[in-house]
Short mmCIF file of C-alpha atoms in Angstrom, two decimals:
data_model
loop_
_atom_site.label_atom_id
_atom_site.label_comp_id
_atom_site.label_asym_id
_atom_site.label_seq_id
_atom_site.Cartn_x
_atom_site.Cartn_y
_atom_site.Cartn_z
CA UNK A 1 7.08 -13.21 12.97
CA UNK A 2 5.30 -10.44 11.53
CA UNK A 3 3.54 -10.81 8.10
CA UNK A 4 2.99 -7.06 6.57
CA UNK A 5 0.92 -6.93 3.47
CA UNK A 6 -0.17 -4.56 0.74
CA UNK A 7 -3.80 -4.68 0.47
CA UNK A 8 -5.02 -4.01 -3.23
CA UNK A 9 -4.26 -6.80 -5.55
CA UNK A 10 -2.15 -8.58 -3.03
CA UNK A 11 -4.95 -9.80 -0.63
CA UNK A 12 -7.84 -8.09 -1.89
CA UNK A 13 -9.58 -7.51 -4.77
CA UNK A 14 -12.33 -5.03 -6.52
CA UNK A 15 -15.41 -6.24 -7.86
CA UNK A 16 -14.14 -5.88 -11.32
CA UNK A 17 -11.60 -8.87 -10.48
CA UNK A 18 -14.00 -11.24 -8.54
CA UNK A 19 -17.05 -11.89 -8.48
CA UNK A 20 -20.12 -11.87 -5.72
CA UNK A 21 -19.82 -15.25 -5.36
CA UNK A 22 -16.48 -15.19 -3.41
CA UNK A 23 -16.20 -13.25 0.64
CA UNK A 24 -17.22 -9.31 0.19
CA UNK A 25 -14.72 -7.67 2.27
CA UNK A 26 -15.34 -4.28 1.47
CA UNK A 27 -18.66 -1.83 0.90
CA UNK A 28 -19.77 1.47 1.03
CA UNK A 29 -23.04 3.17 0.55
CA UNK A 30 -24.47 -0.19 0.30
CA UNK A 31 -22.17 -1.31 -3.07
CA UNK A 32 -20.15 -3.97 -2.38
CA UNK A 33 -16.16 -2.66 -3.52
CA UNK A 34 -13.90 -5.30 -2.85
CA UNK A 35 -13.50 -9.67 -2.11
CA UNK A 36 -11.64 -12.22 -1.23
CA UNK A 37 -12.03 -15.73 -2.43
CA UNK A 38 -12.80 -18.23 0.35
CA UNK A 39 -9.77 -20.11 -0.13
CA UNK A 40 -8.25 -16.83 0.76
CA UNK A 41 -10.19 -16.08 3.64
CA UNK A 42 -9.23 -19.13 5.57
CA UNK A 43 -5.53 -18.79 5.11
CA UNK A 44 -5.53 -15.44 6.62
CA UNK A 45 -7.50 -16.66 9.52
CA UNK A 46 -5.37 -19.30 9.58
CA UNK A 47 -1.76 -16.94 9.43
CA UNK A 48 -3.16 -14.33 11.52
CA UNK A 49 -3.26 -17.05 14.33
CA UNK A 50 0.59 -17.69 13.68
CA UNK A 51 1.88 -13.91 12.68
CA UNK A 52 1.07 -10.28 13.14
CA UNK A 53 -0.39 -9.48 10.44
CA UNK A 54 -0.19 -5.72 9.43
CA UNK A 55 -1.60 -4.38 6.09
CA UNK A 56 0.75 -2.28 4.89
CA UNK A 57 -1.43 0.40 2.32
CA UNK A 58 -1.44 3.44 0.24
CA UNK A 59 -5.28 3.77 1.56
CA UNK A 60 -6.09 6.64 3.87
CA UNK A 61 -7.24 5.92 7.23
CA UNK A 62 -10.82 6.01 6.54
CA UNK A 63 -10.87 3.74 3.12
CA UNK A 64 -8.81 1.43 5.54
CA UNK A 65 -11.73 1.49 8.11
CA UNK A 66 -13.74 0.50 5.06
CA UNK A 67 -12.73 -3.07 5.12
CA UNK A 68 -13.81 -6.05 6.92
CA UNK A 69 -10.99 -8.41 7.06
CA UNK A 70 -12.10 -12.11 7.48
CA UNK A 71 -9.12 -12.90 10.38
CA UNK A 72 -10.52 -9.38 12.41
CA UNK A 73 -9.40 -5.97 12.96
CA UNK A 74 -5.49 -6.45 13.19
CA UNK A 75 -3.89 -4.67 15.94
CA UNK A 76 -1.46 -2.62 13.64
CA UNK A 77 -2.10 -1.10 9.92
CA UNK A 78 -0.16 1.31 8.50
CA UNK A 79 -2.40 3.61 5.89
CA UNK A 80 -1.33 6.74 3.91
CA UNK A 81 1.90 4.83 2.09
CA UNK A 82 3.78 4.91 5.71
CA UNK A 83 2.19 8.26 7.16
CA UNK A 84 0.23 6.71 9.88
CA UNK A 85 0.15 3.62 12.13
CA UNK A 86 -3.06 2.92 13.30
CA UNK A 87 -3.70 0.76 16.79
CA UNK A 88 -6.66 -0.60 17.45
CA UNK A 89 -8.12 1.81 14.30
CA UNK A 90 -6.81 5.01 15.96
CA UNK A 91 -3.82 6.98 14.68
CA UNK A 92 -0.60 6.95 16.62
CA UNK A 93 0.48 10.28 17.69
CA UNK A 94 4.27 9.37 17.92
CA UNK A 95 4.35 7.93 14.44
CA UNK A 96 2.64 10.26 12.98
CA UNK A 97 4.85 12.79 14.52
CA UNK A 98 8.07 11.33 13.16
CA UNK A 99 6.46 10.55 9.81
CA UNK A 100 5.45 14.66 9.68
CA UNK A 101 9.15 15.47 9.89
CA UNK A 102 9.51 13.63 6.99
CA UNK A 103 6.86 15.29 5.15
CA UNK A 104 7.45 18.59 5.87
CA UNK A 105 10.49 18.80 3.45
CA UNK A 106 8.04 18.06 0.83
CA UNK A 107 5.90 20.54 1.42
CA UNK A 108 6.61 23.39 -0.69
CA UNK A 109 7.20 21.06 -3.63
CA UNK A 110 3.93 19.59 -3.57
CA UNK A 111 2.01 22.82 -2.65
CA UNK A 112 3.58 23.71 -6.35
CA UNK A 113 2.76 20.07 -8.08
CA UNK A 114 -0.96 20.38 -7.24
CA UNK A 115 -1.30 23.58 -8.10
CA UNK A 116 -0.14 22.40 -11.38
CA UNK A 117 -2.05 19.78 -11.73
CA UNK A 118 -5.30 21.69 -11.21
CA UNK A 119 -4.45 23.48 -13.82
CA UNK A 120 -4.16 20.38 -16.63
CA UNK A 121 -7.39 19.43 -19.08
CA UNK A 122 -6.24 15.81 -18.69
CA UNK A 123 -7.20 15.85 -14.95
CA UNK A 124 -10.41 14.73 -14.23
CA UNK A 125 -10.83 14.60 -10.49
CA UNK A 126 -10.06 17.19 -7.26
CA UNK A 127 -6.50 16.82 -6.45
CA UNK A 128 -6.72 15.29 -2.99
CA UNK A 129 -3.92 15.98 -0.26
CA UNK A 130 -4.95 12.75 1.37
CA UNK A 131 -4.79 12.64 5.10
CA UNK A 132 -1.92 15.82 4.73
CA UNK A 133 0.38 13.06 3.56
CA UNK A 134 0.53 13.00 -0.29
CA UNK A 135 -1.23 14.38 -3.29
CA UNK A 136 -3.68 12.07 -5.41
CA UNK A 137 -5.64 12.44 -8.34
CA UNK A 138 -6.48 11.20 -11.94
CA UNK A 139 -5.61 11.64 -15.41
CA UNK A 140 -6.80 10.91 -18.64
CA UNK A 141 -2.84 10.34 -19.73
CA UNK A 142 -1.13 9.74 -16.35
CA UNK A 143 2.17 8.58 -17.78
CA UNK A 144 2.36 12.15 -19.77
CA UNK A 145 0.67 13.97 -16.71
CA UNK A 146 4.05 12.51 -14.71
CA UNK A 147 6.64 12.90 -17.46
CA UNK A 148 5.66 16.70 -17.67
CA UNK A 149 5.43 16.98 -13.93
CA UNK A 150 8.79 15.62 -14.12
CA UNK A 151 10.42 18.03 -16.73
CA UNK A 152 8.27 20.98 -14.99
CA UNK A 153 9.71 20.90 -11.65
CA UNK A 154 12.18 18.29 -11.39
CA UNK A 155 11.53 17.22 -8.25
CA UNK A 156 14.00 16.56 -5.14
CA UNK A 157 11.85 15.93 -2.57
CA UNK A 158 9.04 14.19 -4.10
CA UNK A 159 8.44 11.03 -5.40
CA UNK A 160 5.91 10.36 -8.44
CA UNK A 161 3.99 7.01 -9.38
CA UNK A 162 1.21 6.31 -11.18
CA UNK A 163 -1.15 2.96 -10.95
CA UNK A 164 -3.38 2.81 -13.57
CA UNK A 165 -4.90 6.54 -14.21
CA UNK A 166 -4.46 7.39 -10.66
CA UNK A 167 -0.96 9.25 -10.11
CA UNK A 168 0.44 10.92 -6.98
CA UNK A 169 2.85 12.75 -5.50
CA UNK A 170 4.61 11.30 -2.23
CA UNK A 171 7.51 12.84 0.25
CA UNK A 172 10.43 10.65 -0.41
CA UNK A 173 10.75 10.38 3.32
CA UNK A 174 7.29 8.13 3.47
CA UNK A 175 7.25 5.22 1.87
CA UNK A 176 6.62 1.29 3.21
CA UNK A 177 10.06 0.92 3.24
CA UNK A 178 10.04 3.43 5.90
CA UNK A 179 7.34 1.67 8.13
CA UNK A 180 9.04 -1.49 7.66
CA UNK A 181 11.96 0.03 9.55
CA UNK A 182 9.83 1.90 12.20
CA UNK A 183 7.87 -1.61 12.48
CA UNK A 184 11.15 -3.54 12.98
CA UNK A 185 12.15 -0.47 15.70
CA UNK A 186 9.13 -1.15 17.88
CA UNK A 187 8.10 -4.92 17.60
CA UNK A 188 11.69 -6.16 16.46
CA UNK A 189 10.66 -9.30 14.65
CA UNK A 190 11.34 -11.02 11.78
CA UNK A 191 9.26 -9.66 8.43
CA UNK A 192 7.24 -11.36 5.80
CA UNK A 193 5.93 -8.59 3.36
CA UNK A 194 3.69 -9.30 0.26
CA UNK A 195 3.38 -7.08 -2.63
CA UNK A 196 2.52 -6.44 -6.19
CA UNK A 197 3.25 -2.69 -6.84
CA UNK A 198 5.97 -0.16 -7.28
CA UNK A 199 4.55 1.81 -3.89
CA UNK A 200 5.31 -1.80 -2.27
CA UNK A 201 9.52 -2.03 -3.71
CA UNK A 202 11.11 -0.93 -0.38
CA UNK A 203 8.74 -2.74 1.69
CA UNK A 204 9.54 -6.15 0.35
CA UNK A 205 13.60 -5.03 -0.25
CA UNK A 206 13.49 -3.98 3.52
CA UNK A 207 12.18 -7.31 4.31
CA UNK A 208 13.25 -10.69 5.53
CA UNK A 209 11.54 -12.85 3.04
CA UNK A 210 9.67 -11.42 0.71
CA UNK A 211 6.38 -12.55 -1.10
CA UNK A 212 6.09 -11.04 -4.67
CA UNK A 213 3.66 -10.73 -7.78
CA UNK A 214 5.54 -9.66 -11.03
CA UNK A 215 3.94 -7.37 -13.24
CA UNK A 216 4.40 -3.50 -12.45
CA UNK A 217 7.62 -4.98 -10.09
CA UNK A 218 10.50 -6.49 -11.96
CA UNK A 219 14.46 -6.62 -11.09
CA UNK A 220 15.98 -8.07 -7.75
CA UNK A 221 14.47 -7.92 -5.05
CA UNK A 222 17.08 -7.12 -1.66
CA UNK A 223 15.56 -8.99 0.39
CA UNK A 224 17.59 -11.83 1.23
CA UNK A 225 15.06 -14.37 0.25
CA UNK A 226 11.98 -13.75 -2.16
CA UNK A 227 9.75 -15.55 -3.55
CA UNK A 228 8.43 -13.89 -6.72
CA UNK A 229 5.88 -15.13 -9.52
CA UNK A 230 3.58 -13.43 -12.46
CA UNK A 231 0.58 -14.94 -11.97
CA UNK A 232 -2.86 -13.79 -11.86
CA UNK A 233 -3.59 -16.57 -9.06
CA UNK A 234 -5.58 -14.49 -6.34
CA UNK A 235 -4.55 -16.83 -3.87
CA UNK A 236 -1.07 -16.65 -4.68
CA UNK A 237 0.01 -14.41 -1.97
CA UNK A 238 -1.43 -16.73 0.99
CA UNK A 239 -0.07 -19.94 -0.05
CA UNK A 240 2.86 -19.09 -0.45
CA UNK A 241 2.98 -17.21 3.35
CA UNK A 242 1.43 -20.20 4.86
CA UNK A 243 3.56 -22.78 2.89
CA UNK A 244 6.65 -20.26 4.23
CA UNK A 245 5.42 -20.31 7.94
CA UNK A 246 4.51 -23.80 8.05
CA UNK A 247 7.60 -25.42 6.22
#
């Protein structure tokens, strides 16, 4: 069985959400970022030892490489929203190969979207082409920020979110969706995927059983069985894998 998780606000969480007293499992330049709560901790020791686990994340490679996971370094993680498997920490040529002729499409649009968006007042940090996958910045009024990208260039080959004031700009071809096929492809095992946000809808409707906190997410999920619950619970996610693997 493989378990593939989103990371942020599925299984982790930034110091705004919990505090020092609960497992630091993320820091850089000597803050710490991001925790889990111990409860937490142990149940992904615990499932790692029964699954794969593979986080599944919109995070570049090297914010990936930023966390310290209490069950280890998993063999697999897919960063970038899909555009790279990592093994052992190191970026797979042959994924990253087929998950460039995906992109490539894309390329013209979002060469025009961030030129676009370095022009707007409301923008208040360097558009990022993160790892040469998808755009990434911030705005002031990101729902506006999209709805005029929207009207500006109507898109065909580009897919916009936002989450919170960060929005991007994403290849339609790359998505977790897509690495929950390519994952099913190589290791061709059953999938239990966890997730919370709208970069994380294909994943779990790709899945076997899906794991699923309400909130941004809402309508069925096609996955053929789902568990789903709004909850602020941070422990949510693992109990209900483990009470799934176990049962």
């Amino acid at each position: 069985m493989l378990f593939l998780s989103d990371l942020d606000r599925t299984l982790i969480f930034s110091y705004k959400r919990l505090s020092e007293d609960n497992v630091c499992v993320e820091e850089m330049d000597g803050k710490k970022l991001s925790y889990m709560t111990p409860h937490s901790a142990e149940l992904l020791r615990e499932i790692a030892l029964l699954t794969e686990f593979i986080p599944v994340t919109t995070r570049s490679a090297e914010q990936y490489r930023r966390i310290c996971l209490p069950s280890g370094t998993p063999r697999y993680a897919v960063c970038d929203n899909g555009g790279n498997l990592l093994i052992d920490n190191i970026p797979d040529p042959k994924w990253r190969k087929r998950a460039e002729e995906l992109i490539r499409p894309a390329m013209e649009e979002m060469s025009r979207i961030r030129a676009y968006w370095e022009t707007l007042e409301e923008i208040y940090l360097d558009v990022r082409f993160v790892d040469e996958t998808f755009l990434y910045t911030k705005s002031h009024t990101p729902s506006e920020t999209l709805k005029q990208t929207a009207e500006s260039f109507s898109p065909e080959t580009v897919s916009l979110f936002e989450n919170g004031d960060k929005i991007y700009a994403v290849p339609k071809g790359i998505s977790k969706g897509t690495a929950v096929r390519w994952l099913r492809e190589m290791l061709g095992e059953r999938i239990i995927a966890a997730g919370d946000s709208l970069f994380d809808r294909e994943m779990l409707d790709n899945a076997d059983i899906a794991v699923i906190k309400l909130g941004e997410l809402s309508g069925e999920c096609l996955a053929p069985v789902s568990y789903n619950e709004e909850t602020d619970d941070p422990d949510f996610t693992l109990d209900t894998v483990k009470r799934i693997i176990t049962e």
